[in-house]
PDB file of C-alpha atoms in Angstrom:
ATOM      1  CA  UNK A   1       0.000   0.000   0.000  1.00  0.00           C
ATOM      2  CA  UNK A   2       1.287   3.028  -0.899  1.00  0.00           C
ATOM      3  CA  UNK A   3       1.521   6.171   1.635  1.00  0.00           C
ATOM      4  CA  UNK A   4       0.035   9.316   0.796  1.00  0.00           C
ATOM      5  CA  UNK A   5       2.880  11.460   0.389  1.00  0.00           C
ATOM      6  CA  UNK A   6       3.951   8.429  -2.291  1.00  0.00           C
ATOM      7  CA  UNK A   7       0.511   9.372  -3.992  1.00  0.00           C
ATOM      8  CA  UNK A   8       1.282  13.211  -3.860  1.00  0.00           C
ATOM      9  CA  UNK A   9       4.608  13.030  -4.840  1.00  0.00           C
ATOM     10  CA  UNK A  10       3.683  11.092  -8.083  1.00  0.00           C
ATOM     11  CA  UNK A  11       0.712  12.968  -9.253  1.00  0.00           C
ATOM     12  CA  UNK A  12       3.081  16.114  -8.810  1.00  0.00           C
ATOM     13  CA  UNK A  13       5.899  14.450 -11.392  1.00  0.00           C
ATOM     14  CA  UNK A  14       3.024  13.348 -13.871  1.00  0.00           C
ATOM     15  CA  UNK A  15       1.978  16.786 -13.551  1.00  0.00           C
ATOM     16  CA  UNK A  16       5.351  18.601 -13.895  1.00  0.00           C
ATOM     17  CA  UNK A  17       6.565  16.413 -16.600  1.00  0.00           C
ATOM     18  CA  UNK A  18       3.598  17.034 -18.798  1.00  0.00           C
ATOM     19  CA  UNK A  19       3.770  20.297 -17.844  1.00  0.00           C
ATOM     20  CA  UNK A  20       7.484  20.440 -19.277  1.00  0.00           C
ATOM     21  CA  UNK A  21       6.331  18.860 -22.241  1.00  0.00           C
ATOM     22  CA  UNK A  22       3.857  22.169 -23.332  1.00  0.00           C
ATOM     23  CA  UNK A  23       4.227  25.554 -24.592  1.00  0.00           C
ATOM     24  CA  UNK A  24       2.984  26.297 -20.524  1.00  0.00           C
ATOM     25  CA  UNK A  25       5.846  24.650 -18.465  1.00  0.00           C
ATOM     26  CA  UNK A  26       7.032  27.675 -16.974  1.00  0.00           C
ATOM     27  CA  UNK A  27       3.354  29.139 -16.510  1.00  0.00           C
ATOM     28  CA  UNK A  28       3.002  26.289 -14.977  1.00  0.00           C
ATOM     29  CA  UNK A  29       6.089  26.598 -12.766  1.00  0.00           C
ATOM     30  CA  UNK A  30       4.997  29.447 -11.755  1.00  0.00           C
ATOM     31  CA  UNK A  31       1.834  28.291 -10.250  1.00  0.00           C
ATOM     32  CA  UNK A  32       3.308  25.594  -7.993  1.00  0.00           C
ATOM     33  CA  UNK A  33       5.865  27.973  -6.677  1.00  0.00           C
ATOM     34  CA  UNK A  34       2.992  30.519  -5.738  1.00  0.00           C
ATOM     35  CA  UNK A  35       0.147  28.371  -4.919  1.00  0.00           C
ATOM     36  CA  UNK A  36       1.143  27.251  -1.528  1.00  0.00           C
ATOM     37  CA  UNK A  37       1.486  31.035   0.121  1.00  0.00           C
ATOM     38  CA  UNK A  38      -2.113  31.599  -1.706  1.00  0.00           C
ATOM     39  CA  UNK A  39      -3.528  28.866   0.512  1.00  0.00           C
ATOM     40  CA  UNK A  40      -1.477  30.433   3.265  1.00  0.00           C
ATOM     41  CA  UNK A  41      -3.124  33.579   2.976  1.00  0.00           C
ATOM     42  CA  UNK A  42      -6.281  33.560   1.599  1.00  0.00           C
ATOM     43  CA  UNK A  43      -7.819  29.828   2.060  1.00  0.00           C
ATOM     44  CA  UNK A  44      -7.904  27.142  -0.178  1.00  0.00           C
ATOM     45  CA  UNK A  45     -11.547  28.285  -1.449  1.00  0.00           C
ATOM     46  CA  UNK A  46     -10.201  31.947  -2.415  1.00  0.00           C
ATOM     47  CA  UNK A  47      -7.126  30.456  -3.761  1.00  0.00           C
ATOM     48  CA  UNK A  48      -8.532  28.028  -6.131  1.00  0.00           C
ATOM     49  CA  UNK A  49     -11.512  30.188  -7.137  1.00  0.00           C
ATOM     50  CA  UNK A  50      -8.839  32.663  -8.502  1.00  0.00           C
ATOM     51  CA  UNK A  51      -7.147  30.164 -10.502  1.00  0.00           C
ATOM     52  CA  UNK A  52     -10.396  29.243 -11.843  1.00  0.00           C
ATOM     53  CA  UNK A  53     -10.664  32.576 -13.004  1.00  0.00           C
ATOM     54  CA  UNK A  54      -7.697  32.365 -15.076  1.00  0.00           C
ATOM     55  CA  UNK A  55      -9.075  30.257 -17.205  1.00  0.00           C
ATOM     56  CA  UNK A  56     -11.278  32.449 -19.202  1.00  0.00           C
ATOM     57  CA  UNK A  57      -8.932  32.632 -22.158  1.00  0.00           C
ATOM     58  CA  UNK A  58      -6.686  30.457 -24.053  1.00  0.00           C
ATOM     59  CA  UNK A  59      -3.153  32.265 -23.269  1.00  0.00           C
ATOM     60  CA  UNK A  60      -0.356  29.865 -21.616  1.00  0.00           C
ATOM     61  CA  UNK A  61      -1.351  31.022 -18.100  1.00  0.00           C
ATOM     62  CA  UNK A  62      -4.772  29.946 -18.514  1.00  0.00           C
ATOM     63  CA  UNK A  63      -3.997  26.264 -19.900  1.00  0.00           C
ATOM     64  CA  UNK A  64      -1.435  26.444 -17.141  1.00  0.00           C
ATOM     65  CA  UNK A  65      -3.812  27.046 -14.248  1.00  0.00           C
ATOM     66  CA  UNK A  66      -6.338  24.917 -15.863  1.00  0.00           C
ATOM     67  CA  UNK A  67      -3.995  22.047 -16.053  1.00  0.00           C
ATOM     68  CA  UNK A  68      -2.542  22.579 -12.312  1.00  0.00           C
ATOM     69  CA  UNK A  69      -6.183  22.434 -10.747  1.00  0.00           C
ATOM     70  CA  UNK A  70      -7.011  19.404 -12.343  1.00  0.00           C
ATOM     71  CA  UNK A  71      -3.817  17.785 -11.438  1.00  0.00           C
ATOM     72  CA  UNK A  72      -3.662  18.800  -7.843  1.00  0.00           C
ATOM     73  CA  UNK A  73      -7.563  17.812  -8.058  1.00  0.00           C
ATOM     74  CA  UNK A  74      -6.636  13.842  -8.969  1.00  0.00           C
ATOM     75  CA  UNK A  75      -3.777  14.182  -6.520  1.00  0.00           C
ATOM     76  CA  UNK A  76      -6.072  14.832  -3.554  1.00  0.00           C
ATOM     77  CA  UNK A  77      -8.799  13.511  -4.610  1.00  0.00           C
ATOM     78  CA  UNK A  78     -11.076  15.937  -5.882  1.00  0.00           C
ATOM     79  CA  UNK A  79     -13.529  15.061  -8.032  1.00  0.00           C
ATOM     80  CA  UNK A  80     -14.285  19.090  -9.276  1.00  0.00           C
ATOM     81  CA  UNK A  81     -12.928  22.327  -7.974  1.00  0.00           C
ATOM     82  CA  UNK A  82     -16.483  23.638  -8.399  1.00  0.00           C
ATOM     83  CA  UNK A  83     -17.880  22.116  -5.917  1.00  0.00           C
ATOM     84  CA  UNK A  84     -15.287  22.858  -3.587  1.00  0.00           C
ATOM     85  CA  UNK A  85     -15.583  26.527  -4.308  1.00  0.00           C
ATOM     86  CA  UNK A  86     -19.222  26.595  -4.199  1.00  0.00           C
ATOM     87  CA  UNK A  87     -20.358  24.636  -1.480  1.00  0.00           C
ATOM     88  CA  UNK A  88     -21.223  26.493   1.245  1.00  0.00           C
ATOM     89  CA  UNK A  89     -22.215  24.131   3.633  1.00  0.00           C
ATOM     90  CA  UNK A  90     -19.126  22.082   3.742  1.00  0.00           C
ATOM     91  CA  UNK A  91     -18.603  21.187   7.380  1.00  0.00           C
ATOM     92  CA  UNK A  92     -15.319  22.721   8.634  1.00  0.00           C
ATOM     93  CA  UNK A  93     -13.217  19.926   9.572  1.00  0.00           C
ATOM     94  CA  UNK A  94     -14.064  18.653   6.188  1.00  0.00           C
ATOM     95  CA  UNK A  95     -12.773  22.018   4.536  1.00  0.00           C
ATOM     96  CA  UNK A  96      -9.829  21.880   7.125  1.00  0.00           C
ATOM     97  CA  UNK A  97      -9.259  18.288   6.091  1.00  0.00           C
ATOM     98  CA  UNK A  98      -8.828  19.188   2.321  1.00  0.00           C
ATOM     99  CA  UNK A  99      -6.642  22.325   2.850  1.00  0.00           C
ATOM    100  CA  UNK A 100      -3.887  20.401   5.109  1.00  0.00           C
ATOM    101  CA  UNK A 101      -4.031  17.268   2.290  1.00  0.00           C
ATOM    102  CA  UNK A 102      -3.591  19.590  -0.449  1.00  0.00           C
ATOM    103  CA  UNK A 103      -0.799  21.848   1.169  1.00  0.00           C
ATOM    104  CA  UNK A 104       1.079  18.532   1.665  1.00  0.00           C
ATOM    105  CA  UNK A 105       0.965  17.580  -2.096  1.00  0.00           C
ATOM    106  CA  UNK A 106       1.568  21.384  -3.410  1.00  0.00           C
ATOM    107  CA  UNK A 107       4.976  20.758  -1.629  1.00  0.00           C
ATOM    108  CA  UNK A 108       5.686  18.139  -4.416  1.00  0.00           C
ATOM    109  CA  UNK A 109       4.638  20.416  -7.330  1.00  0.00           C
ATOM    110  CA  UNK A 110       7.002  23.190  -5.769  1.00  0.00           C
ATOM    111  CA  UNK A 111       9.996  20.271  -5.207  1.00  0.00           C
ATOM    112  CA  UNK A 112       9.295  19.400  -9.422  1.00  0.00           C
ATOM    113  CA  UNK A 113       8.823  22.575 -10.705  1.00  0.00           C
ATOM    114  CA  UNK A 114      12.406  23.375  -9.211  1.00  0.00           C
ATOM    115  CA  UNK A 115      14.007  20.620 -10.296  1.00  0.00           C
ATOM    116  CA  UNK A 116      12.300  20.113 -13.755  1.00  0.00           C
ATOM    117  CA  UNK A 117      11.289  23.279 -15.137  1.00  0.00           C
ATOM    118  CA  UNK A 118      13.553  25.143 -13.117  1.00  0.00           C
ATOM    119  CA  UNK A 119      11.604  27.609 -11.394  1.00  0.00           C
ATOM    120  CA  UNK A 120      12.718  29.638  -8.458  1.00  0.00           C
ATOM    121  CA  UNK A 121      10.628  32.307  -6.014  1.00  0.00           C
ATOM    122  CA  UNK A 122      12.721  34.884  -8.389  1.00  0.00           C
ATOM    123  CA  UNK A 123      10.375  33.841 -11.217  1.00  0.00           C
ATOM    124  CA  UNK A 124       7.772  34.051  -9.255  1.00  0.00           C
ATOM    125  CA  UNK A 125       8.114  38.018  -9.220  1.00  0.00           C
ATOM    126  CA  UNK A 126       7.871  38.698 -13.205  1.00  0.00           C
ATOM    127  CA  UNK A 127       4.606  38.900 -14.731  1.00  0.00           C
TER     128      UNK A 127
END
């Protein structure tokens, strides 16, 4: 049986590598290296809902955000960001729950993105 962090960590390097693969790699780079500090900051809910509003066109940040949510979505285990973001009533250790599984496996997306696409927090600052 493999461990969760196992699960995480190989979902991230599917991710990543396809990722690398695309016109979007450092896009997508970008968004595991800022990602966890959203959560941080503004909740999972927030932080998710504003990547979902990135995907309104079809520029390389938009495929890239697109692609990270439904990545980190198989990696945790959710079935659709949508109802994540829209669900009200979702008890709080639930919520809770989800944000502490899904800061653990954003810390393999940021380990990838480093060492495959070669991203660093300096990238993070261009726009």
């Amino acid at each position: 049986m493999r461990s969760q962090s196992s699960k995480y960590a190989q979902a991230a390097l599917s991710g990543v590598r396809m990722a690398e693969q695309n016109s979007y790699g450092k896009e997508y780079g970008r968004i595991c290296q800022q990602f966890p500090p959203m959560v941080l900051v503004n909740g999972l809910k927030l932080s998710v809902a504003y990547l979902q509003s990135k995907q309104k066109e079809n520029n390389k940040q938009d495929l890239a955000s697109q692609q990270f949510l439904k990545d980190l979505g198989s990696a945790v285990d959710v079935g659709s960001w949508e109802e994540i973001t829209i669900n009200k009533n979702m008890p709080v250790p639930q919520y809770l729950d989800l944000t502490r599984r899904t800061l653990k496996a954003v810390v393999w997306f940021k380990r990838y993105a480093e060492a495959i696409l070669k991203v660093d927090a300096a990238d993070t600052l261009e726009s």
